mmCIF file of C-alpha atoms in Angstrom:
data_model
loop_
_atom_site.group_PDB
_atom_site.id
_atom_site.type_symbol
_atom_site.label_atom_id
_atom_site.label_comp_id
_atom_site.label_asym_id
_atom_site.label_seq_id
_atom_site.Cartn_x
_atom_site.Cartn_y
_atom_site.Cartn_z
ATOM 1 C CA MET A 7 -46.648 -0.708 -18.752
ATOM 2 C CA ALA A 8 -49.478 -2.341 -16.843
ATOM 3 C CA ASP A 9 -49.599 -1.422 -13.142
ATOM 4 C CA GLU A 10 -49.217 -5.057 -12.080
ATOM 5 C CA ASN A 11 -45.781 -5.107 -13.720
ATOM 6 C CA ARG A 12 -44.464 -1.980 -12.027
ATOM 7 C CA ILE A 13 -41.873 -2.412 -9.304
ATOM 8 C CA PRO A 14 -43.471 -1.412 -5.974
ATOM 9 C CA ARG A 15 -42.330 1.927 -4.558
ATOM 10 C CA SER A 16 -43.283 4.136 -1.633
ATOM 11 C CA SER A 17 -43.642 7.871 -2.127
ATOM 12 C CA GLU A 18 -43.122 8.476 1.607
ATOM 13 C CA ASN A 19 -40.013 6.393 2.394
ATOM 14 C CA ASP A 20 -38.795 3.864 -0.122
ATOM 15 C CA HIS A 21 -35.685 2.827 1.821
ATOM 16 C CA THR A 22 -37.185 0.609 4.509
ATOM 17 C CA ASP A 23 -37.026 -3.076 5.429
ATOM 18 C CA GLU A 24 -40.742 -3.345 4.677
ATOM 19 C CA MET A 25 -40.416 -1.965 1.145
ATOM 20 C CA ALA A 26 -37.391 -4.186 0.499
ATOM 21 C CA LYS A 27 -39.440 -7.215 1.559
ATOM 22 C CA THR A 28 -42.376 -6.093 -0.602
ATOM 23 C CA ARG A 29 -40.111 -5.865 -3.635
ATOM 24 C CA ARG A 30 -38.507 -9.262 -2.951
ATOM 25 C CA GLU A 31 -41.937 -10.855 -2.814
ATOM 26 C CA PHE A 32 -42.847 -9.030 -6.033
ATOM 27 C CA ILE A 33 -39.697 -10.313 -7.758
ATOM 28 C CA LYS A 34 -40.378 -13.859 -6.556
ATOM 29 C CA GLU A 35 -43.894 -13.681 -7.964
ATOM 30 C CA LYS A 36 -42.703 -12.319 -11.306
ATOM 31 C CA THR A 37 -39.514 -14.351 -11.793
ATOM 32 C CA GLY A 38 -39.585 -17.287 -9.403
ATOM 33 C CA ALA A 39 -36.310 -16.193 -7.793
ATOM 34 C CA ASP A 40 -36.307 -16.597 -4.007
ATOM 35 C CA LEU A 41 -34.083 -13.779 -2.705
ATOM 36 C CA LYS A 42 -33.539 -15.469 0.672
ATOM 37 C CA TYR A 43 -29.852 -14.625 1.124
ATOM 38 C CA THR A 44 -30.149 -11.269 -0.633
ATOM 39 C CA GLY A 45 -32.740 -10.328 1.964
ATOM 40 C CA GLU A 46 -30.500 -11.201 4.909
ATOM 41 C CA TYR A 47 -28.477 -8.114 5.744
ATOM 42 C CA THR A 48 -27.356 -6.043 8.716
ATOM 43 C CA ILE A 49 -26.915 -2.645 7.059
ATOM 44 C CA PRO A 50 -29.556 -0.172 8.323
ATOM 45 C CA THR A 51 -31.744 0.959 5.450
ATOM 46 C CA ASP A 52 -31.583 4.594 6.509
ATOM 47 C CA ALA A 53 -27.935 4.559 5.345
ATOM 48 C CA LEU A 54 -28.955 3.800 1.762
ATOM 49 C CA PRO A 55 -30.680 6.926 0.343
ATOM 50 C CA GLY A 56 -28.409 8.426 -2.281
ATOM 51 C CA ASN A 57 -26.761 5.072 -3.000
ATOM 52 C CA VAL A 58 -29.486 2.872 -4.526
ATOM 53 C CA GLU A 59 -33.081 2.863 -5.733
ATOM 54 C CA ASN A 60 -35.662 0.029 -5.596
ATOM 55 C CA PHE A 61 -33.636 -1.593 -2.787
ATOM 56 C CA VAL A 62 -34.273 -5.326 -2.265
ATOM 57 C CA GLY A 63 -31.244 -6.456 -0.249
ATOM 58 C CA ILE A 64 -27.505 -6.918 -0.220
ATOM 59 C CA VAL A 65 -25.276 -8.954 -2.511
ATOM 60 C CA GLN A 66 -22.515 -10.275 -0.294
ATOM 61 C CA MET A 67 -18.969 -10.811 -1.567
ATOM 62 C CA PRO A 68 -16.085 -12.522 0.217
ATOM 63 C CA VAL A 69 -13.460 -10.083 1.477
ATOM 64 C CA GLY A 70 -9.903 -11.252 2.036
ATOM 65 C CA VAL A 71 -6.988 -9.316 3.473
ATOM 66 C CA ALA A 72 -3.680 -9.084 1.622
ATOM 67 C CA GLY A 73 -0.429 -7.928 3.107
ATOM 68 C CA PRO A 74 0.877 -6.265 5.019
ATOM 69 C CA VAL A 75 2.655 -4.106 2.477
ATOM 70 C CA GLN A 76 5.274 -1.511 3.328
ATOM 71 C CA ILE A 77 4.484 1.778 1.579
ATOM 72 C CA ASN A 78 6.927 4.658 1.645
ATOM 73 C CA GLY A 79 4.680 7.373 0.305
ATOM 74 C CA GLU A 80 4.129 11.051 0.881
ATOM 75 C CA HIS A 81 0.630 10.305 2.198
ATOM 76 C CA ALA A 82 0.626 6.561 2.930
ATOM 77 C CA ASN A 83 3.513 5.578 5.163
ATOM 78 C CA GLY A 84 3.905 2.305 7.010
ATOM 79 C CA LEU A 85 2.514 -1.227 6.885
ATOM 80 C CA PHE A 86 -0.968 -1.638 5.417
ATOM 81 C CA TYR A 87 -3.383 -4.555 5.418
ATOM 82 C CA VAL A 88 -5.379 -4.336 2.187
ATOM 83 C CA PRO A 89 -9.015 -5.543 1.928
ATOM 84 C CA LEU A 90 -9.880 -7.178 -1.394
ATOM 85 C CA ALA A 91 -13.453 -8.163 -2.261
ATOM 86 C CA THR A 92 -13.351 -10.963 -4.806
ATOM 87 C CA THR A 93 -14.757 -14.315 -5.873
ATOM 88 C CA GLU A 94 -11.534 -15.307 -7.662
ATOM 89 C CA GLY A 95 -9.504 -17.875 -5.765
ATOM 90 C CA THR A 96 -5.724 -17.195 -5.646
ATOM 91 C CA LEU A 97 -6.163 -13.433 -6.049
ATOM 92 C CA VAL A 98 -5.628 -12.492 -2.400
ATOM 93 C CA ALA A 99 -2.782 -14.991 -2.041
ATOM 94 C CA SER A 100 -1.101 -13.642 -5.165
ATOM 95 C CA TYR A 101 -1.258 -10.026 -3.995
ATOM 96 C CA SER A 102 0.065 -11.047 -0.582
ATOM 97 C CA ARG A 103 2.986 -12.801 -2.274
ATOM 98 C CA GLY A 104 3.827 -9.679 -4.269
ATOM 99 C CA MET A 105 3.602 -7.617 -1.076
ATOM 100 C CA ARG A 106 6.062 -9.960 0.645
ATOM 101 C CA VAL A 107 8.579 -9.325 -2.140
ATOM 102 C CA ILE A 108 8.020 -5.567 -1.813
ATOM 103 C CA ASN A 109 8.628 -5.734 1.951
ATOM 104 C CA GLU A 110 11.821 -7.752 1.550
ATOM 105 C CA CYS A 111 13.085 -5.071 -0.845
ATOM 106 C CA GLY A 112 12.449 -2.194 1.559
ATOM 107 C CA GLY A 113 8.944 -1.115 0.543
ATOM 108 C CA VAL A 114 7.340 0.643 -2.411
ATOM 109 C CA LYS A 115 7.739 4.369 -3.032
ATOM 110 C CA THR A 116 4.484 6.070 -4.057
ATOM 111 C CA THR A 117 3.922 9.549 -5.471
ATOM 112 C CA VAL A 118 0.734 11.450 -6.335
ATOM 113 C CA VAL A 119 1.743 13.786 -9.171
ATOM 114 C CA GLU A 120 -1.523 15.632 -9.762
ATOM 115 C CA GLY A 121 -5.283 15.190 -9.636
ATOM 116 C CA TRP A 122 -8.199 16.592 -11.643
ATOM 117 C CA MET A 123 -11.810 15.835 -12.381
ATOM 118 C CA GLN A 124 -13.320 17.052 -15.649
ATOM 119 C CA ARG A 125 -16.491 18.039 -17.378
ATOM 120 C CA ALA A 126 -16.158 18.854 -21.076
ATOM 121 C CA PRO A 127 -18.959 20.876 -22.682
ATOM 122 C CA ALA A 128 -19.117 21.520 -26.413
ATOM 123 C CA PHE A 129 -20.050 25.009 -27.650
ATOM 124 C CA ILE A 130 -21.602 25.336 -31.116
ATOM 125 C CA PHE A 131 -21.245 28.341 -33.448
ATOM 126 C CA ASN A 132 -22.067 29.422 -36.995
ATOM 127 C CA ASP A 133 -18.561 28.757 -38.287
ATOM 128 C CA ALA A 134 -15.005 27.875 -37.271
ATOM 129 C CA ARG A 135 -13.895 31.511 -36.911
ATOM 130 C CA GLU A 136 -16.567 32.211 -34.343
ATOM 131 C CA ALA A 137 -15.492 29.095 -32.437
ATOM 132 C CA ARG A 138 -11.846 30.208 -32.512
ATOM 133 C CA ASP A 139 -12.631 33.741 -31.345
ATOM 134 C CA PHE A 140 -14.875 32.389 -28.603
ATOM 135 C CA GLY A 141 -11.931 30.357 -27.329
ATOM 136 C CA GLU A 142 -9.850 33.509 -26.967
ATOM 137 C CA TRP A 143 -12.677 35.175 -25.061
ATOM 138 C CA VAL A 144 -12.830 32.190 -22.684
ATOM 139 C CA LYS A 145 -9.096 32.525 -21.977
ATOM 140 C CA ALA A 146 -9.473 36.241 -21.259
ATOM 141 C CA ASN A 147 -12.413 35.643 -18.910
ATOM 142 C CA PHE A 148 -11.164 32.583 -17.048
ATOM 143 C CA ASP A 149 -11.297 34.228 -13.618
ATOM 144 C CA LYS A 150 -14.963 35.155 -14.047
ATOM 145 C CA ILE A 151 -15.825 31.668 -15.321
ATOM 146 C CA LYS A 152 -13.968 30.165 -12.362
ATOM 147 C CA ALA A 153 -15.878 32.361 -9.922
ATOM 148 C CA ALA A 154 -19.219 31.349 -11.440
ATOM 149 C CA SER A 155 -18.410 27.641 -11.315
ATOM 150 C CA GLU A 156 -17.272 27.721 -7.700
ATOM 151 C CA THR A 157 -20.539 29.220 -6.444
ATOM 152 C CA THR A 158 -21.919 25.651 -6.424
ATOM 153 C CA THR A 159 -19.263 24.023 -4.229
ATOM 154 C CA SER A 160 -17.084 24.785 -1.230
ATOM 155 C CA VAL A 161 -14.644 22.011 -2.183
ATOM 156 C CA GLY A 162 -14.284 22.011 -5.969
ATOM 157 C CA LYS A 163 -11.827 24.462 -7.520
ATOM 158 C CA LEU A 164 -11.588 25.158 -11.250
ATOM 159 C CA GLU A 165 -7.868 25.149 -12.059
ATOM 160 C CA HIS A 166 -7.698 25.373 -15.855
ATOM 161 C CA ILE A 167 -9.680 24.907 -19.080
ATOM 162 C CA GLU A 168 -8.292 23.025 -22.079
ATOM 163 C CA GLN A 169 -9.690 23.824 -25.538
ATOM 164 C CA TRP A 170 -9.972 22.197 -28.970
ATOM 165 C CA SER A 171 -11.648 23.393 -32.181
ATOM 166 C CA VAL A 172 -13.368 20.904 -34.478
ATOM 167 C CA SER A 173 -15.455 22.189 -37.397
ATOM 168 C CA LYS A 174 -17.653 24.945 -35.951
ATOM 169 C CA THR A 175 -17.497 23.539 -32.420
ATOM 170 C CA ARG A 176 -15.237 24.532 -29.548
ATOM 171 C CA TYR A 177 -14.695 21.777 -26.981
ATOM 172 C CA LEU A 178 -13.787 22.986 -23.495
ATOM 173 C CA ARG A 179 -12.417 20.615 -20.850
ATOM 174 C CA PHE A 180 -12.904 22.067 -17.357
ATOM 175 C CA ASN A 181 -10.340 20.691 -14.862
ATOM 176 C CA TYR A 182 -11.179 20.832 -11.147
ATOM 177 C CA THR A 183 -9.646 19.689 -7.899
ATOM 178 C CA THR A 184 -12.327 18.007 -5.786
ATOM 179 C CA GLY A 185 -10.850 17.375 -2.346
ATOM 180 C CA ASP A 186 -11.526 13.853 -1.098
ATOM 181 C CA ALA A 187 -14.555 13.232 -3.308
ATOM 182 C CA ALA A 188 -14.321 11.595 -6.729
ATOM 183 C CA GLY A 189 -16.296 14.624 -7.863
ATOM 184 C CA GLN A 190 -18.109 13.721 -11.083
ATOM 185 C CA ASN A 191 -21.431 15.118 -9.896
ATOM 186 C CA MET A 192 -19.728 18.043 -8.193
ATOM 187 C CA VAL A 193 -18.000 19.200 -11.366
ATOM 188 C CA GLY A 194 -21.064 18.538 -13.493
ATOM 189 C CA LYS A 195 -23.094 20.981 -11.418
ATOM 190 C CA ALA A 196 -20.271 23.531 -11.313
ATOM 191 C CA THR A 197 -19.749 23.369 -15.069
ATOM 192 C CA LEU A 198 -23.465 23.766 -15.774
ATOM 193 C CA VAL A 199 -23.476 27.057 -13.862
ATOM 194 C CA ALA A 200 -20.283 28.142 -15.634
ATOM 195 C CA CYS A 201 -21.772 27.345 -19.048
ATOM 196 C CA GLU A 202 -24.900 29.320 -18.284
ATOM 197 C CA TRP A 203 -22.724 32.279 -17.283
ATOM 198 C CA ILE A 204 -20.725 31.918 -20.497
ATOM 199 C CA LYS A 205 -23.867 31.727 -22.607
ATOM 200 C CA ALA A 206 -25.266 34.857 -20.944
ATOM 201 C CA ASN A 207 -22.047 36.892 -21.231
ATOM 202 C CA SER A 208 -20.276 35.722 -24.371
ATOM 203 C CA PRO A 209 -20.173 38.433 -27.083
ATOM 204 C CA ILE A 210 -20.524 35.628 -29.637
ATOM 205 C CA PRO A 211 -23.928 33.909 -29.427
ATOM 206 C CA CYS A 212 -23.575 30.201 -28.686
ATOM 207 C CA MET A 213 -25.350 27.023 -27.719
ATOM 208 C CA TYR A 214 -23.776 24.220 -25.711
ATOM 209 C CA LEU A 215 -24.041 20.575 -24.740
ATOM 210 C CA LEU A 216 -22.941 20.041 -21.125
ATOM 211 C CA SER A 217 -20.848 17.009 -22.032
ATOM 212 C CA GLY A 218 -19.247 16.761 -25.439
ATOM 213 C CA ASN A 219 -17.808 13.398 -24.328
ATOM 214 C CA MET A 220 -14.226 14.625 -23.997
ATOM 215 C CA ASP A 221 -14.337 14.315 -20.207
ATOM 216 C CA THR A 222 -14.385 10.758 -21.022
ATOM 217 C CA ASP A 223 -16.521 9.838 -18.049
ATOM 218 C CA LYS A 224 -16.349 6.112 -17.200
ATOM 219 C CA LYS A 225 -14.586 5.344 -20.475
ATOM 220 C CA HIS A 226 -10.896 4.809 -21.143
ATOM 221 C CA SER A 227 -9.226 7.411 -23.354
ATOM 222 C CA HIS A 228 -5.709 8.275 -24.438
ATOM 223 C CA LEU A 229 -6.454 11.879 -23.443
ATOM 224 C CA ASN A 230 -6.669 10.787 -19.810
ATOM 225 C CA MET A 231 -3.356 8.959 -20.145
ATOM 226 C CA LEU A 232 -1.696 12.246 -21.129
ATOM 227 C CA HIS A 233 -3.630 14.866 -19.159
ATOM 228 C CA SER A 234 -4.722 12.893 -16.049
ATOM 229 C CA ARG A 235 -8.213 12.284 -14.686
ATOM 230 C CA GLY A 236 -8.605 11.521 -11.023
ATOM 231 C CA LYS A 237 -5.188 10.996 -9.433
ATOM 232 C CA ARG A 238 -2.000 10.529 -11.412
ATOM 233 C CA VAL A 239 -0.089 8.240 -9.083
ATOM 234 C CA ILE A 240 3.147 6.290 -9.474
ATOM 235 C CA ALA A 241 4.372 3.289 -7.469
ATOM 236 C CA GLU A 242 8.010 2.220 -7.910
ATOM 237 C CA ILE A 243 10.554 -0.134 -6.411
ATOM 238 C CA VAL A 244 13.927 -1.719 -7.059
ATOM 239 C CA LEU A 245 13.546 -5.488 -6.732
ATOM 240 C CA LYS A 246 16.671 -7.122 -5.362
ATOM 241 C CA LYS A 247 17.949 -9.940 -7.512
ATOM 242 C CA GLU A 248 18.431 -12.322 -4.588
ATOM 243 C CA VAL A 249 14.970 -11.634 -3.151
ATOM 244 C CA LEU A 250 13.251 -12.367 -6.442
ATOM 245 C CA ALA A 251 15.250 -15.585 -6.849
ATOM 246 C CA SER A 252 14.509 -16.714 -3.283
ATOM 247 C CA ILE A 253 10.777 -15.972 -3.103
ATOM 248 C CA MET A 254 9.627 -16.076 -6.718
ATOM 249 C CA LYS A 255 12.229 -18.475 -8.176
ATOM 250 C CA VAL A 256 12.744 -16.015 -11.020
ATOM 251 C CA ASP A 257 15.927 -14.437 -12.393
ATOM 252 C CA THR A 258 15.723 -10.700 -13.033
ATOM 253 C CA LYS A 259 17.216 -11.051 -16.533
ATOM 254 C CA ILE A 260 14.458 -13.472 -17.487
ATOM 255 C CA LEU A 261 11.864 -11.123 -15.966
ATOM 256 C CA ALA A 262 13.276 -8.239 -18.031
ATOM 257 C CA GLY A 263 13.035 -10.241 -21.259
ATOM 258 C CA ALA A 264 9.511 -11.414 -20.464
ATOM 259 C CA THR A 265 8.447 -7.845 -19.731
ATOM 260 C CA VAL A 266 9.665 -6.728 -23.167
ATOM 261 C CA LEU A 267 7.618 -9.509 -24.775
ATOM 262 C CA ALA A 268 4.561 -8.491 -22.738
ATOM 263 C CA ASN A 269 5.012 -4.836 -23.724
ATOM 264 C CA THR A 270 5.095 -5.804 -27.383
ATOM 265 C CA GLY A 271 1.997 -7.968 -27.032
ATOM 266 C CA ALA A 272 0.088 -5.190 -25.294
ATOM 267 C CA LEU A 273 1.160 -2.747 -28.010
ATOM 268 C CA MET A 274 -0.079 -5.056 -30.764
ATOM 269 C CA ALA A 275 -3.359 -5.621 -28.959
ATOM 270 C CA GLY A 276 -3.913 -1.904 -28.321
ATOM 271 C CA ALA A 277 -4.329 -2.602 -24.598
ATOM 272 C CA ALA A 278 -5.035 0.241 -22.179
ATOM 273 C CA TYR A 279 -2.517 -1.231 -19.731
ATOM 274 C CA ASN A 280 0.700 -3.046 -20.588
ATOM 275 C CA GLY A 281 1.229 -4.728 -17.220
ATOM 276 C CA PRO A 282 -0.219 -8.089 -16.141
ATOM 277 C CA HIS A 283 -3.532 -7.107 -14.500
ATOM 278 C CA SER A 284 -4.129 -3.741 -12.878
ATOM 279 C CA ALA A 285 -7.929 -4.122 -12.966
ATOM 280 C CA ASN A 286 -7.928 -7.123 -10.629
ATOM 281 C CA GLY A 287 -6.553 -5.320 -7.605
ATOM 282 C CA ILE A 288 -8.320 -2.056 -8.385
ATOM 283 C CA ALA A 289 -11.743 -3.673 -8.776
ATOM 284 C CA SER A 290 -11.379 -5.776 -5.624
ATOM 285 C CA LEU A 291 -10.198 -2.819 -3.549
ATOM 286 C CA TYR A 292 -12.876 -0.543 -5.017
ATOM 287 C CA ILE A 293 -15.712 -2.924 -4.182
ATOM 288 C CA ALA A 294 -14.418 -3.416 -0.637
ATOM 289 C CA THR A 295 -14.143 0.321 0.048
ATOM 290 C CA GLY A 296 -17.277 1.718 -1.608
ATOM 291 C CA GLN A 297 -15.747 3.268 -4.702
ATOM 292 C CA ASP A 298 -17.795 3.637 -7.894
ATOM 293 C CA GLU A 299 -17.000 0.312 -9.542
ATOM 294 C CA ALA A 300 -17.587 1.706 -13.047
ATOM 295 C CA ASN A 301 -14.495 3.873 -12.571
ATOM 296 C CA VAL A 302 -12.336 0.761 -12.936
ATOM 297 C CA VAL A 303 -12.674 1.312 -16.687
ATOM 298 C CA GLU A 304 -10.718 4.564 -16.468
ATOM 299 C CA SER A 305 -8.609 3.760 -13.433
ATOM 300 C CA HIS A 306 -7.012 0.528 -14.654
ATOM 301 C CA ALA A 307 -5.305 2.206 -17.621
ATOM 302 C CA GLY A 308 -1.634 2.982 -17.281
ATOM 303 C CA MET A 309 1.963 2.113 -17.975
ATOM 304 C CA LEU A 310 4.235 -0.468 -16.410
ATOM 305 C CA SER A 311 7.898 0.517 -16.825
ATOM 306 C CA HIS A 312 11.046 -1.455 -16.064
ATOM 307 C CA GLN A 313 14.842 -1.327 -16.180
ATOM 308 C CA LEU A 314 17.386 -4.069 -15.569
ATOM 309 C CA LEU A 315 20.120 -2.414 -13.501
ATOM 310 C CA ASP A 316 23.838 -3.045 -13.911
ATOM 311 C CA ASN A 317 24.039 -5.028 -10.668
ATOM 312 C CA GLY A 318 21.226 -7.349 -11.737
ATOM 313 C CA ASP A 319 18.528 -5.688 -9.637
ATOM 314 C CA PHE A 320 15.241 -4.804 -11.358
ATOM 315 C CA TYR A 321 13.546 -1.387 -11.288
ATOM 316 C CA ILE A 322 9.792 -1.581 -11.884
ATOM 317 C CA SER A 323 7.080 1.051 -11.669
ATOM 318 C CA VAL A 324 3.369 1.435 -12.309
ATOM 319 C CA THR A 325 1.950 4.769 -13.489
ATOM 320 C CA LEU A 326 -1.824 5.130 -13.125
ATOM 321 C CA PRO A 327 -2.787 8.450 -14.778
ATOM 322 C CA SER A 328 -6.536 8.295 -14.211
ATOM 323 C CA LEU A 329 -7.085 6.699 -10.826
ATOM 324 C CA ILE A 330 -10.469 7.881 -9.564
ATOM 325 C CA VAL A 331 -10.844 7.400 -5.814
ATOM 326 C CA ALA A 332 -12.768 8.862 -2.889
ATOM 327 C CA THR A 333 -12.658 8.643 0.895
ATOM 328 C CA PHE A 334 -15.687 10.860 1.360
ATOM 329 C CA GLY A 335 -19.181 10.656 -0.146
ATOM 330 C CA GLY A 336 -20.757 8.041 -2.390
ATOM 331 C CA GLY A 337 -20.487 4.481 -1.152
ATOM 332 C CA THR A 338 -17.619 5.205 1.245
ATOM 333 C CA GLY A 339 -20.058 5.943 4.069
ATOM 334 C CA LEU A 340 -21.840 2.574 3.908
ATOM 335 C CA PRO A 341 -21.076 0.515 7.042
ATOM 336 C CA THR A 342 -19.044 -2.407 5.656
ATOM 337 C CA GLN A 343 -17.238 -0.257 3.097
ATOM 338 C CA ASN A 344 -16.400 2.257 5.801
ATOM 339 C CA GLU A 345 -14.950 -0.533 7.935
ATOM 340 C CA CYS A 346 -12.591 -1.484 5.113
ATOM 341 C CA LEU A 347 -11.509 2.145 4.770
ATOM 342 C CA GLN A 348 -10.908 2.184 8.532
ATOM 343 C CA MET A 349 -8.575 -0.788 8.063
ATOM 344 C CA LEU A 350 -6.480 1.411 5.769
ATOM 345 C CA GLY A 351 -6.731 4.544 7.903
ATOM 346 C CA CYS A 352 -8.521 6.261 5.035
ATOM 347 C CA VAL A 353 -11.849 7.363 6.473
ATOM 348 C CA GLY A 354 -13.036 10.897 5.855
ATOM 349 C CA LYS A 355 -11.487 14.077 4.581
ATOM 350 C CA GLY A 356 -7.807 14.553 3.832
ATOM 351 C CA LYS A 357 -7.246 10.887 2.930
ATOM 352 C CA ALA A 358 -7.844 10.589 -0.830
ATOM 353 C CA ASN A 359 -4.177 10.892 -1.798
ATOM 354 C CA LYS A 360 -3.264 8.328 0.859
ATOM 355 C CA PHE A 361 -5.821 5.913 -0.540
ATOM 356 C CA ALA A 362 -4.568 6.511 -4.095
ATOM 357 C CA GLU A 363 -1.036 5.584 -3.022
ATOM 358 C CA ILE A 364 -2.327 2.371 -1.414
ATOM 359 C CA VAL A 365 -4.175 1.426 -4.605
ATOM 360 C CA ALA A 366 -1.068 1.987 -6.731
ATOM 361 C CA ALA A 367 1.100 -0.047 -4.346
ATOM 362 C CA THR A 368 -1.454 -2.869 -4.482
ATOM 363 C CA VAL A 369 -1.437 -2.869 -8.286
ATOM 364 C CA LEU A 370 2.363 -3.089 -8.339
ATOM 365 C CA ALA A 371 2.322 -6.016 -5.886
ATOM 366 C CA GLY A 372 -0.133 -7.921 -8.053
ATOM 367 C CA ASP A 373 1.840 -7.278 -11.210
ATOM 368 C CA ILE A 374 5.080 -8.498 -9.635
ATOM 369 C CA SER A 375 3.395 -11.665 -8.413
ATOM 370 C CA LEU A 376 1.584 -12.558 -11.634
ATOM 371 C CA ALA A 377 4.516 -11.778 -13.919
ATOM 372 C CA CYS A 378 6.741 -14.072 -11.868
ATOM 373 C CA ALA A 379 4.064 -16.773 -11.676
ATOM 374 C CA VAL A 380 3.807 -16.893 -15.462
ATOM 375 C CA ILE A 381 7.592 -17.216 -15.817
ATOM 376 C CA ALA A 382 8.014 -19.800 -13.050
ATOM 377 C CA GLY A 383 5.068 -21.904 -14.198
ATOM 378 C CA HIS A 384 2.917 -21.276 -11.104
ATOM 379 C CA TRP A 385 0.122 -19.435 -12.885
ATOM 380 C CA VAL A 386 -1.990 -22.433 -13.907
ATOM 381 C CA SER A 387 -1.009 -24.693 -11.005
ATOM 382 C CA SER A 388 -1.957 -22.084 -8.375
ATOM 383 C CA HIS A 389 -5.403 -21.632 -9.900
ATOM 384 C CA ASP A 390 -5.846 -25.400 -10.052
ATOM 385 C CA LYS A 391 -4.958 -25.620 -6.362
ATOM 386 C CA MET A 392 -6.713 -22.564 -4.941
ATOM 387 C CA GLY A 393 -9.207 -21.337 -7.535
ATOM 388 C CA ARG A 394 -11.304 -24.379 -8.380
ATOM 389 C CA ASN A 395 -14.768 -23.869 -6.956
ATOM 390 C CA ARG A 396 -17.042 -26.326 -8.699
#
């Protein structure tokens, strides 16, 4: 590439207002785009190293506040105002409407069942028998492997290793707890050290690839649905028949029948989530709070479950088995994202499970609202009224 086409960089300090301006001028010269509004920002550039390269400015998104929502969790307890970054009109209003229903029914119960982060190396052998025998050796030496992996981190803890044999390959899936960090980089480094220890000490010679793609990093997989990645969190509530009729103008029997139809449609489509729209709330909340937005791919997958009770009330729950969240590290320390975490009382260490419960409660609120809007005929009309930005 000719030098005149290279993006300008500074070897001394590339995260400065001056370098950002230099790159904006370069982009304007090369593309004609005037990055006037992108270049207007208040975030100090010394907060950006580790979050972005070739910085030119800030893309601003509207942030609305939904709620409050009453959460009766083990970690999140009380009324919460939820920040949602979005450009979709009606989204914040819809989530607020679902939260109103939740409040009128006594609040949503939330439970974090477990939480892991994985790296899944693949070890290669001469034949299947070597791979099988290697797997037994790994089981017998788990404590030593664990000790090696944890030399790289004071937070990450290797809890167990799952194994599968395919051909002459043995796939190992290392499962760690990672405190309040999402932990992908943390467990990658820890697993690399563990693999090097294994390679040096295994009685059966082997080669390995650090990721055999069974971690399924930033990809949906059925394995994560069963074995959890990130937090496995459940939000559940019993919707009172009279509340649903009063606020949503929907009968619980009709909602139950519509939910069966939606389950069947999702099954036929092979959808990763059978509820109305988990990704909407997750993506908006992630962007507002500095989560890794690519993790929406894994985090939105899950199961919506329901039961029409004998008295006409309606039990509904959302299970998110691979909700990847952080309250420490990554983008959570950036000023505006940190402010949104402050709004939730989720800044810093010891808050990841609390944040996970808030996310799950938000998803349930959105699903209640949209499902009822479709039944009552408000889905299209609300977007016509509130979501038409021409």
